[in-house]
PDB file of C-alpha atoms and ligand atoms in Angstrom:
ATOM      1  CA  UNK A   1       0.000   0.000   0.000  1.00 92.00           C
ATOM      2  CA  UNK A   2       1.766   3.065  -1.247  1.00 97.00           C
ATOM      3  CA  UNK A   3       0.464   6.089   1.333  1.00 98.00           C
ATOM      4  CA  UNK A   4       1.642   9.880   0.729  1.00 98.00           C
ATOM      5  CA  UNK A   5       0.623  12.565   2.748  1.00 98.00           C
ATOM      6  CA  UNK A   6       0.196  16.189   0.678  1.00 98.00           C
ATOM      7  CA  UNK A   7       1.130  18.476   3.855  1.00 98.00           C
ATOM      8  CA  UNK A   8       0.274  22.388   3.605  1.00 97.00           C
ATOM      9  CA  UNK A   9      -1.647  25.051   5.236  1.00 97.00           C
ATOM     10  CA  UNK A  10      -4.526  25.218   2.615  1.00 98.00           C
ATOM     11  CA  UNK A  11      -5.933  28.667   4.542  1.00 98.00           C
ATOM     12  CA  UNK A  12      -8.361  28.024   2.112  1.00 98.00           C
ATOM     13  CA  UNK A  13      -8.144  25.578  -0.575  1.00 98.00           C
ATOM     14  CA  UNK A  14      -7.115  26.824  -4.374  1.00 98.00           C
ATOM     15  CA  UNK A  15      -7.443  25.347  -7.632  1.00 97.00           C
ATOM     16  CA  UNK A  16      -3.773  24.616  -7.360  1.00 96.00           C
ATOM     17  CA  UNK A  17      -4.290  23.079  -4.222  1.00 97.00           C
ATOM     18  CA  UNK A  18      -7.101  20.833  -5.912  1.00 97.00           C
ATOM     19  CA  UNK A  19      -4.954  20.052  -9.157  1.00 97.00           C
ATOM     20  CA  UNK A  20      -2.151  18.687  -7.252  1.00 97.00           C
ATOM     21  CA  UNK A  21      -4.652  16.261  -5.131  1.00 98.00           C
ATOM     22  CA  UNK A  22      -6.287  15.195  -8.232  1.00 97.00           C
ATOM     23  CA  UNK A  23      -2.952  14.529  -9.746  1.00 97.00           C
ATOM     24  CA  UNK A  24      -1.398  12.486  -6.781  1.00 97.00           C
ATOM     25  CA  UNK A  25      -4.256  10.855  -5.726  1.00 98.00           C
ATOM     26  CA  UNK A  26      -3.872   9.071  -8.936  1.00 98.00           C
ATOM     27  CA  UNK A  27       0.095   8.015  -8.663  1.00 98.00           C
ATOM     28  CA  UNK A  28      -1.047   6.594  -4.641  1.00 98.00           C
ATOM     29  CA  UNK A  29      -3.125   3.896  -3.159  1.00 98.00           C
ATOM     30  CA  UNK A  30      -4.203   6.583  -0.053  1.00 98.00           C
ATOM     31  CA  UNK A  31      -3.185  10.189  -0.181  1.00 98.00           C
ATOM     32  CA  UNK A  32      -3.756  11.825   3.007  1.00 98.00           C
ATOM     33  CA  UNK A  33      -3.984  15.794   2.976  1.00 98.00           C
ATOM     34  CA  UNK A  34      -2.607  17.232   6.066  1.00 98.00           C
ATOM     35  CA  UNK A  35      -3.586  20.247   7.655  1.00 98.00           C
ATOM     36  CA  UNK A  36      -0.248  21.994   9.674  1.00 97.00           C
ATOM     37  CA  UNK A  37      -1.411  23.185  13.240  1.00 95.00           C
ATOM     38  CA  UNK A  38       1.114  25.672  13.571  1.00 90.00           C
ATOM     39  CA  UNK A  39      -0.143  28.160  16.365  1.00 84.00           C
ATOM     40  CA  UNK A  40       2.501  30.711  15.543  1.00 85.00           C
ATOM     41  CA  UNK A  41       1.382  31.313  12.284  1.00 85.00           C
ATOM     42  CA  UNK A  42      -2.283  33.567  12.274  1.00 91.00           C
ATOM     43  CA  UNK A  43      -4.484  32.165  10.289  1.00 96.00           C
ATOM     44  CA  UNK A  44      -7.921  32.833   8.441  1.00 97.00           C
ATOM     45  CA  UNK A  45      -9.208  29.619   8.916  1.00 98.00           C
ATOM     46  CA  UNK A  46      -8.647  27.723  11.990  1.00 97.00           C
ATOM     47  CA  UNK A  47      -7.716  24.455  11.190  1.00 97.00           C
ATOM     48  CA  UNK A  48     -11.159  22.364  11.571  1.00 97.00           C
ATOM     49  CA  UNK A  49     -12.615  24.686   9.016  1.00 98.00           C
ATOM     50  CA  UNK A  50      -9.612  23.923   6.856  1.00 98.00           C
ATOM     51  CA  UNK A  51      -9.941  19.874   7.298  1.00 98.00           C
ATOM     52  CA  UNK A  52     -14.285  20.360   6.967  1.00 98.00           C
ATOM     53  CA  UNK A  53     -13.815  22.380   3.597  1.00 98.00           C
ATOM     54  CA  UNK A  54     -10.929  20.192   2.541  1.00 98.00           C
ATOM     55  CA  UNK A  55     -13.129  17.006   3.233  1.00 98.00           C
ATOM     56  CA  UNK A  56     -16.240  18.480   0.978  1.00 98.00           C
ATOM     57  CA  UNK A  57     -13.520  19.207  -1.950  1.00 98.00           C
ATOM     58  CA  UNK A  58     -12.219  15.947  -2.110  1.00 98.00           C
ATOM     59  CA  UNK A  59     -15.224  14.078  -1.330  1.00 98.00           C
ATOM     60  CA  UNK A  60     -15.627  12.487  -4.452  1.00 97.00           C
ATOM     61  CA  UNK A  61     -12.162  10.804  -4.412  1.00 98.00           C
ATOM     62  CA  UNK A  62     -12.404   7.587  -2.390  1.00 98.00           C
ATOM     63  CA  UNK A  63      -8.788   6.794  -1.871  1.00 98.00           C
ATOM     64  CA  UNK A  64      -8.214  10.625  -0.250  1.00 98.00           C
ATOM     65  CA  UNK A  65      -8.391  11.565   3.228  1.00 98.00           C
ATOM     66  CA  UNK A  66      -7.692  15.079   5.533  1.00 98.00           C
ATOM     67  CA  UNK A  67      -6.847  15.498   8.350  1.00 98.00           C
ATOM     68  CA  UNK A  68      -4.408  17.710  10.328  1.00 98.00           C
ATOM     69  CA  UNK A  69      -1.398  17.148  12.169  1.00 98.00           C
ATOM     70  CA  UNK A  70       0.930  19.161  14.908  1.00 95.00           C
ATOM     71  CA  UNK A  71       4.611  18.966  15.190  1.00 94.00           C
ATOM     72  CA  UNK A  72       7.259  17.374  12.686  1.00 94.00           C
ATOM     73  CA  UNK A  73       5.883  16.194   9.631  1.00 96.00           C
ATOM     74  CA  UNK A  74       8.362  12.727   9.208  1.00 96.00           C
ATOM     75  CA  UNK A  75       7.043  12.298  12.560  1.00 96.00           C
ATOM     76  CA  UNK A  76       3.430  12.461  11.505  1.00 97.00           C
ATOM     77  CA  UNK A  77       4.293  10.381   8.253  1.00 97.00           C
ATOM     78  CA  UNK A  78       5.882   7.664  10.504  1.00 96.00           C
ATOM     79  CA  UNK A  79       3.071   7.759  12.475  1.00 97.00           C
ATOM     80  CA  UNK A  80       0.838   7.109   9.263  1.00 97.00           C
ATOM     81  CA  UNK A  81       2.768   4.827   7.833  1.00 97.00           C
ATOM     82  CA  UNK A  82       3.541   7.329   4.463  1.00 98.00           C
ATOM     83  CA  UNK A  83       6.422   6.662   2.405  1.00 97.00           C
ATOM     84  CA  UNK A  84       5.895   9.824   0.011  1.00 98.00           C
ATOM     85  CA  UNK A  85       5.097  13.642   1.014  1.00 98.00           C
ATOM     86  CA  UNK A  86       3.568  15.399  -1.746  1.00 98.00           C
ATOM     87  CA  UNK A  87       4.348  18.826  -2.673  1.00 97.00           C
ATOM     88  CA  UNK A  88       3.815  21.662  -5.486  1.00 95.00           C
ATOM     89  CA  UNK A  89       6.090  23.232  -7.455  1.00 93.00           C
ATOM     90  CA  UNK A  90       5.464  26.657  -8.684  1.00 90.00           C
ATOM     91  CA  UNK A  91       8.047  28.468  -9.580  1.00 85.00           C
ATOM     92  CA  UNK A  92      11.619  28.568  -8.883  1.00 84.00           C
ATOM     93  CA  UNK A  93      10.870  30.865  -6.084  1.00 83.00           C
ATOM     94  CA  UNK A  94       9.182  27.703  -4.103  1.00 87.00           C
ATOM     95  CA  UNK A  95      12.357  25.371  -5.306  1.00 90.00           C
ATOM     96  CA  UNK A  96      15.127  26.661  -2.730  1.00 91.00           C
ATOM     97  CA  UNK A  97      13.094  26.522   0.006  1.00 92.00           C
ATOM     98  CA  UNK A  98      11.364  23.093  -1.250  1.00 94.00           C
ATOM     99  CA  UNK A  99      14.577  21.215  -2.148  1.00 94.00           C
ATOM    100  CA  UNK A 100      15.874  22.135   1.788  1.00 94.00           C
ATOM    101  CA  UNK A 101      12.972  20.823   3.477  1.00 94.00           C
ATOM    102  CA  UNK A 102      12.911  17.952   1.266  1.00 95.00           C
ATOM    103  CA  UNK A 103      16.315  17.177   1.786  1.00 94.00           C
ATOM    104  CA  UNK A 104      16.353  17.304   5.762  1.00 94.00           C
ATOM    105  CA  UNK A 105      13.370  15.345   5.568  1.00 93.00           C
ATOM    106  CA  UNK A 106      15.053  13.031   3.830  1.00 92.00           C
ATOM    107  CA  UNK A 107      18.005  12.623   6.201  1.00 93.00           C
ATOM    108  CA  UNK A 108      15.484  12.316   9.409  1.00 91.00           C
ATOM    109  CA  UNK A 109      14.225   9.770   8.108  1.00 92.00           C
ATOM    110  CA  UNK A 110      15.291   7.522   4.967  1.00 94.00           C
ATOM    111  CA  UNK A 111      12.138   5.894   4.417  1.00 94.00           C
ATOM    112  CA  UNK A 112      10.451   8.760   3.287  1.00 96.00           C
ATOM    113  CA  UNK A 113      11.040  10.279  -0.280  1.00 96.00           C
ATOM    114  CA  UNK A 114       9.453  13.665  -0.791  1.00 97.00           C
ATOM    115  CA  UNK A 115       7.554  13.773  -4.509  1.00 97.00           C
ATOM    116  CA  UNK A 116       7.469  17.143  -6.553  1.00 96.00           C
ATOM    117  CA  UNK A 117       4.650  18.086  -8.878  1.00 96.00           C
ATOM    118  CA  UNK A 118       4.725  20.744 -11.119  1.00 93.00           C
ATOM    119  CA  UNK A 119       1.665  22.804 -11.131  1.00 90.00           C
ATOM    120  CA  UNK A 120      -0.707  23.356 -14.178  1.00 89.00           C
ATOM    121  CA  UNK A 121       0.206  26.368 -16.176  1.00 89.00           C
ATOM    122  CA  UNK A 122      -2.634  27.698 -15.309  1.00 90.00           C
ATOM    123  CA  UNK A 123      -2.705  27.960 -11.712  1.00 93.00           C
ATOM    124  CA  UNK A 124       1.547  28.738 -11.096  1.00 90.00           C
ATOM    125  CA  UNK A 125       0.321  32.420 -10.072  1.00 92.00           C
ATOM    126  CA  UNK A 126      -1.959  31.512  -7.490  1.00 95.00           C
ATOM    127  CA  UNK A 127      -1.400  31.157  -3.739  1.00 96.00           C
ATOM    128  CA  UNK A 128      -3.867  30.874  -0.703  1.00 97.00           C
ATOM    129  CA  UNK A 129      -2.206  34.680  -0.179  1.00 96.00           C
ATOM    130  CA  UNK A 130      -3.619  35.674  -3.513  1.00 96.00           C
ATOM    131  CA  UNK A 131      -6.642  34.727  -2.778  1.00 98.00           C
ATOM    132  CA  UNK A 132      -7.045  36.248   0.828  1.00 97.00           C
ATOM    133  CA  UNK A 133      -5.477  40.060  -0.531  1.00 97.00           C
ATOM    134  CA  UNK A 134      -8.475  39.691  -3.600  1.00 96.00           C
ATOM    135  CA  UNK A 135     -11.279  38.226  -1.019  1.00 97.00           C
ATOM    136  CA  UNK A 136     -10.146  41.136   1.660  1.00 97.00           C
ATOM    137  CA  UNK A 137     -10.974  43.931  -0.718  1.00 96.00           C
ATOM    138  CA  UNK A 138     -14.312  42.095  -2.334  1.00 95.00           C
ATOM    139  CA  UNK A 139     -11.998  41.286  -5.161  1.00 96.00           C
ATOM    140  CA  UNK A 140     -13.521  38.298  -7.739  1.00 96.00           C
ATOM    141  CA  UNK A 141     -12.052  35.105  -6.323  1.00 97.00           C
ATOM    142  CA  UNK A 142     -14.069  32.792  -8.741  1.00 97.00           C
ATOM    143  CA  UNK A 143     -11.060  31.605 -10.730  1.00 96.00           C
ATOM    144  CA  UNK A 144      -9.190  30.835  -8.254  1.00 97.00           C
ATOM    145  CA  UNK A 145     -11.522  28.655  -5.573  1.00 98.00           C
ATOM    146  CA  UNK A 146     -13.961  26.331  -6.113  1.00 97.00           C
ATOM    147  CA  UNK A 147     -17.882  27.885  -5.947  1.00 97.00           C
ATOM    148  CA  UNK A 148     -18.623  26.139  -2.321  1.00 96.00           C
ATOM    149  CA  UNK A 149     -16.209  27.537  -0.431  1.00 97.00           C
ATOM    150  CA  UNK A 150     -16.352  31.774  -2.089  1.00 97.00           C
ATOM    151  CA  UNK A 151     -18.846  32.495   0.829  1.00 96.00           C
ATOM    152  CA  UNK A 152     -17.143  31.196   3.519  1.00 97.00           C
ATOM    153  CA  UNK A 153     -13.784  33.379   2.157  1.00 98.00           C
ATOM    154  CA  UNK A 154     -16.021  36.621   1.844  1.00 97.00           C
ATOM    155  CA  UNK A 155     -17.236  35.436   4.986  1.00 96.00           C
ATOM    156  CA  UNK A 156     -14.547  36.096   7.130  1.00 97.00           C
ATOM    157  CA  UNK A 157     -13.986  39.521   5.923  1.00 97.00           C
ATOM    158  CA  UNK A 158     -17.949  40.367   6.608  1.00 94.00           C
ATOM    159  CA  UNK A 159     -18.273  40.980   2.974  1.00 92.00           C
ATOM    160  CA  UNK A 160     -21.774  39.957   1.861  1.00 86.00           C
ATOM    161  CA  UNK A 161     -21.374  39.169  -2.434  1.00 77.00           C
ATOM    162  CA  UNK A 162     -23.190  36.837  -4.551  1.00 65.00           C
TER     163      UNK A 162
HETATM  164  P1  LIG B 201       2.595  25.870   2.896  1.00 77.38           P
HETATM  165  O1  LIG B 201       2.305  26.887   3.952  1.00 77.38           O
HETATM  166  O2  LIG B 201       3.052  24.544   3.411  1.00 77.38           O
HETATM  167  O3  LIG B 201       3.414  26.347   1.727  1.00 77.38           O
HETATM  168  P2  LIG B 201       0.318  25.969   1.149  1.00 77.38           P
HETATM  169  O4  LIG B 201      -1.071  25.642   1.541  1.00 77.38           O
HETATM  170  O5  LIG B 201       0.609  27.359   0.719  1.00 77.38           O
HETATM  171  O6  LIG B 201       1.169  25.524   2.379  1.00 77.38           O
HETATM  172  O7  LIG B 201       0.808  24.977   0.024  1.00 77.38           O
HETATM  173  C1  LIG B 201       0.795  23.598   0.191  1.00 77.38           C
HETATM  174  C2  LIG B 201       1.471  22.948  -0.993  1.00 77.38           C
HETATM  175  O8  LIG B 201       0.732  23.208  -2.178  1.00 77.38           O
HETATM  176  C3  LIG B 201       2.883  23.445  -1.291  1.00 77.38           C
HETATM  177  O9  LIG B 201       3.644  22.353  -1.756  1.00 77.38           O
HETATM  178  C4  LIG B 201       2.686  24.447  -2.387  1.00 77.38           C
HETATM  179  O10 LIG B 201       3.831  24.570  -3.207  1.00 77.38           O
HETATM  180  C5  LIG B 201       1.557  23.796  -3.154  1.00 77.38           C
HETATM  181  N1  LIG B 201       0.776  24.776  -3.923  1.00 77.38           N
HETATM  182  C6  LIG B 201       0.221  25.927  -3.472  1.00 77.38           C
HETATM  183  N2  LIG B 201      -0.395  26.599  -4.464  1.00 77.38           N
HETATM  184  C7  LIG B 201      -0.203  25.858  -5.579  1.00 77.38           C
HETATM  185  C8  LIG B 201      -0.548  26.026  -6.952  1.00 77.38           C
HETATM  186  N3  LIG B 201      -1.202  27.103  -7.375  1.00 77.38           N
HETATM  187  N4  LIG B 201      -0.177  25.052  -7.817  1.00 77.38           N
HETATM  188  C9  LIG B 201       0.502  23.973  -7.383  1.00 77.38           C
HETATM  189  N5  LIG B 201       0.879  23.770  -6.118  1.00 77.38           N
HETATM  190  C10 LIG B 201       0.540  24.693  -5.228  1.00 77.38           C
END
């Protein structure tokens, strides 16, 4: 049973997000996508709202799960039994920082290989940032987030759009 876990903060969700699940879920037997609890960073979306709108996205795929974890990642994929961690590429800006993590990953613990996907043309500008600055000022998020999820975004900035 191959298991990879597709860690991130997802405060919310983006098509890019979605792409890469879509993507992996097809090169793995289970792909679980993990929700960081980091209490240092502030976020818009506290972390069950993350895993509930996470777990309405991806409800149609039946070998993906969410859920959310605290503390070191290899510890969490130990802990799930994951030999892969998932995560998209942008643009070269992401690589530095990607290839480090990867790589002390990798030396914590052997087992676990860390698997890069580039993202869709289409989506290599967006970020969960993006989408917060555009929501914050009533900006149109509809290319960037799925339909379900555009009120809750709104939402949380007390802006009432259809
Ligand atoms: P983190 O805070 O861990 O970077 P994010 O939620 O921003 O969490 O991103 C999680 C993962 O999804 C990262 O690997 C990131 O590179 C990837 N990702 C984010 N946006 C996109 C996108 N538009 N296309 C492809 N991958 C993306």
């Amino acid at each position: 049973m191959r298991t990879a876990i597709y860690p991130g903060s997802f405060d919310p969700a983006t098509f890019g997000h979605l792409d890469i699940i879509r993507r992996s879920s097809k090169l793995f037997d289970h792909l679980i996508v993990a929700v960081l609890n980091n209490s240092a960073k502030k976020s818009l979306f506290s972390v069950e709202e993350r895993v509930s709108m996470l777990k309405m996205l991806t409800a149609d795929y039946s070998n993906v799960s969410v859920d959310s974890f605290e503390g070191l990642l290899v510890d969490y994929a130990r802990r799930m039994e994951a030999g892969f961690l998932v995560r998209g590429l942008r643009a070269v800006s992401d690589f530095e920082y990607e290839l480090q993590i990867a790589q002390t990953n990798h030396v914590e613990c052997p087992g676990i290989d860390t698997i890069f996907l580039t993202t869709s043309l289409n989506y290599s500008y967006l970020s969960s940032t993006i989408v917060r600055e555009f929501a914050s000022y009533g900006g149109d998020i509809r290319q960037f987030v799925p339909a379900e999820i555009i009120p809750l975004i709104y939402g949380k900035y007390n802006i009432d759009k259809e």
